[in-house]
Tab-separated table of C-alpha atoms in Angstrom:
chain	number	residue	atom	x	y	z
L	29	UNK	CA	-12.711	-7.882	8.220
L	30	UNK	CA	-9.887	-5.031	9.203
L	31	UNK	CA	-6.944	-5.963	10.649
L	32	UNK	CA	-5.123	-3.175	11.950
L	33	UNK	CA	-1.801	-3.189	13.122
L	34	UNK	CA	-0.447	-0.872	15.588
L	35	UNK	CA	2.162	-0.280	17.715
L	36	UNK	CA	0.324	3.091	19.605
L	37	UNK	CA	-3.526	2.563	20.653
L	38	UNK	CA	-5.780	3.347	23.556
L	39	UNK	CA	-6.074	4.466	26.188
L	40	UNK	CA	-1.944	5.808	25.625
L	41	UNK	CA	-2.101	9.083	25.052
L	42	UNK	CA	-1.209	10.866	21.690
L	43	UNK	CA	-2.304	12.081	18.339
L	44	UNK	CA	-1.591	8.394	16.406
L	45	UNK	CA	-2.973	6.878	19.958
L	46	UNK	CA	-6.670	8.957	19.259
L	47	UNK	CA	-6.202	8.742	15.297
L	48	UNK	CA	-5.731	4.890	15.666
L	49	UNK	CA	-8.303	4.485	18.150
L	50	UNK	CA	-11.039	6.598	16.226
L	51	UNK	CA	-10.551	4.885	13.315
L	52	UNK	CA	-11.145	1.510	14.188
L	53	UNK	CA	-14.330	3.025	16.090
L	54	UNK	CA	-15.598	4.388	13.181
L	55	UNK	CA	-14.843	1.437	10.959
L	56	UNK	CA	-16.592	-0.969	13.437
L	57	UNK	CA	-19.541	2.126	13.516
L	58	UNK	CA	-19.684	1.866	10.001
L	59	UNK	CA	-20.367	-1.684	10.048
L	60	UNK	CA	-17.081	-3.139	9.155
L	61	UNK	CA	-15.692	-5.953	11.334
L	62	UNK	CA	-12.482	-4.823	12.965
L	63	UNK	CA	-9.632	-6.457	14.646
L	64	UNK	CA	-7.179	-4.566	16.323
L	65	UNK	CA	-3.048	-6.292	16.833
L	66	UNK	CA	-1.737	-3.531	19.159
L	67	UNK	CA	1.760	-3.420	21.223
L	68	UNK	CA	1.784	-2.675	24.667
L	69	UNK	CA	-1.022	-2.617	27.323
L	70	UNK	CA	-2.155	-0.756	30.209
L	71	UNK	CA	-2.491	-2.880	33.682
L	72	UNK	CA	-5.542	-0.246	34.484
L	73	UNK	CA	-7.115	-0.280	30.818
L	74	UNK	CA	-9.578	-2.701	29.359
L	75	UNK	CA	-10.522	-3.500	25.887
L	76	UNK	CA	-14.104	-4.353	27.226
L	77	UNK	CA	-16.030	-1.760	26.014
L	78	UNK	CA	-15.046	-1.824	22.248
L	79	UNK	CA	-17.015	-3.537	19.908
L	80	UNK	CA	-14.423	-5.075	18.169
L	81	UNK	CA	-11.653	-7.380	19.652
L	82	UNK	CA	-8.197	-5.847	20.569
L	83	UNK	CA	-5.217	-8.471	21.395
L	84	UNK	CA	-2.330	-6.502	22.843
L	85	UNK	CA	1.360	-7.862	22.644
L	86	UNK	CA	3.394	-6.792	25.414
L	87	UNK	CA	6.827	-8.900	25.167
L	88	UNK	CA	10.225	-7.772	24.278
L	89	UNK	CA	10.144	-6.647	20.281
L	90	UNK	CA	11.831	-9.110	19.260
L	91	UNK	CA	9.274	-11.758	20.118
L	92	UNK	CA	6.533	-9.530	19.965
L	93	UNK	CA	6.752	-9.257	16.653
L	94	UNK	CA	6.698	-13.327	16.329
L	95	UNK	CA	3.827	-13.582	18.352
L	96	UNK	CA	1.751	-10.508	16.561
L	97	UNK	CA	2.593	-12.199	13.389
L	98	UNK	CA	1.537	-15.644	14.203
L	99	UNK	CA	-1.787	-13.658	15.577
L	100	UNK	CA	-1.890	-11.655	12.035
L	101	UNK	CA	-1.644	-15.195	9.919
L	102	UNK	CA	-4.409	-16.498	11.755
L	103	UNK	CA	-6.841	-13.260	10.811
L	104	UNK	CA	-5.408	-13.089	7.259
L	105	UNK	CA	-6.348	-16.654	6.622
L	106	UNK	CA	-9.760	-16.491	7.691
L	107	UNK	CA	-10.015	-13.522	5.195
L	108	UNK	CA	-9.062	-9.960	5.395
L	109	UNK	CA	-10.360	-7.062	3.336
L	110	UNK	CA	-8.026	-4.379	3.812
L	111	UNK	CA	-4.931	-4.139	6.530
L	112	UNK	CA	-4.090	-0.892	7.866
L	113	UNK	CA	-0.810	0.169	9.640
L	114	UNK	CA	0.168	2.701	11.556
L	115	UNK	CA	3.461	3.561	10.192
L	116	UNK	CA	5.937	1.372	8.188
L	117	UNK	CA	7.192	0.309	11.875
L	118	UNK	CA	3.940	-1.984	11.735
L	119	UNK	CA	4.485	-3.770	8.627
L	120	UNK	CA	8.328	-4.768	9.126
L	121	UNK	CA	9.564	-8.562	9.212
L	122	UNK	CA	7.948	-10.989	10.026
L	123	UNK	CA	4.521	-8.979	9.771
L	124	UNK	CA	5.324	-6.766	6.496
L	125	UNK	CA	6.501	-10.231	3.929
L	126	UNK	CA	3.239	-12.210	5.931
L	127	UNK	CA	0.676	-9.303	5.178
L	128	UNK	CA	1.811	-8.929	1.444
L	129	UNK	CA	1.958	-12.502	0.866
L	130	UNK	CA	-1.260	-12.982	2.367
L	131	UNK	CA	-3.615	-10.558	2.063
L	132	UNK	CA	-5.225	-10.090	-1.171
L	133	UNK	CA	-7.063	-6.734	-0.003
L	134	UNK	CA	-5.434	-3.292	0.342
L	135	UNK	CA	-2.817	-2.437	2.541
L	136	UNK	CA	-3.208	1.167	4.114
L	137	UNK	CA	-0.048	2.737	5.422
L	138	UNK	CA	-0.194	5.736	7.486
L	139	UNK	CA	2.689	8.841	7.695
L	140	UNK	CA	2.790	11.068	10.539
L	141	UNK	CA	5.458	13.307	12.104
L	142	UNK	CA	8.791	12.288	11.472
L	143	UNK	CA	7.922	9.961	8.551
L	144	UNK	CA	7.308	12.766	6.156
C-alpha cells in the first residue's frame, strides 16, 4: 500500500490540491493500493467516487495531528510500501518520528512554492 499524507486534497482548489489528488489517482490507476490521511473536509464533497479510501481530519491541529497519527500507525503496521507527503508540514511530530520509525519503505517528500 501508499499512504499519503496531506494536508491540501480534493475537491480544495489549488496546484498541490490537483497534484495531490492526481497522484493518488494515478497510483490507484496503476494498480497500487492507496490510502489517502488528508486535513480538512468539505461539508458538500464526498470521497465516494475514488477508488481508494480517503479519511479526512478536521479538528484543531493540535489534535489533528494525534488523531492522523494514530490513523497512520494503524496503516503502517499492516504494511506500507512507500509514504508520500506533501510538504515537510506532513511529516512533523507525532507523524514524521512514527513514519520513520515505522515504515521500512520509502518516504517521498514533495517541495513546492515557498519550500524551495
Amino acid at each position: 500500500m501508499i499512504l499519503i499524507l496531506t494536508q491540501c486534497f480534493p475537491p480544495r482548489l489549488g496546484g498541490i490540491e490537483t497534484l495531490m489528488g492526481g497522484l493518488a489517482d494515478a497510483l490507484a490507476a496503476s494498480g497500487r493500493s492507496v490510502h489517502v490521511l488528508a486535513d480538512g473536509a468539505d461539508p458538500e464533497a464526498s470521497d465516494a467516487g475514488r477508488a481508494y479510501p480517503v479519511a479526512r481530519f478536521t479538528s484543531p491541529k493540535l489534535v489533528r495531528r494525534r488523531f492522523k497519527a494514530a490513523a497512520a500507525r494503524s496503516l503502517l503496521d499492516a504494511g506500507v510500501e512507500a509514504v508520500i507527503a506533501d510538504s515537510w508540514k506532513s511529516l512533523q511530530p507525532p507523524l514524521g518520528p512514527l513514519v520513520r520509525r515505522q515504515s521500512p519503505g520509502r518516504i517521498l517528500c514533495l517541495a513546492h512554492g515557498m519550500e524551495f
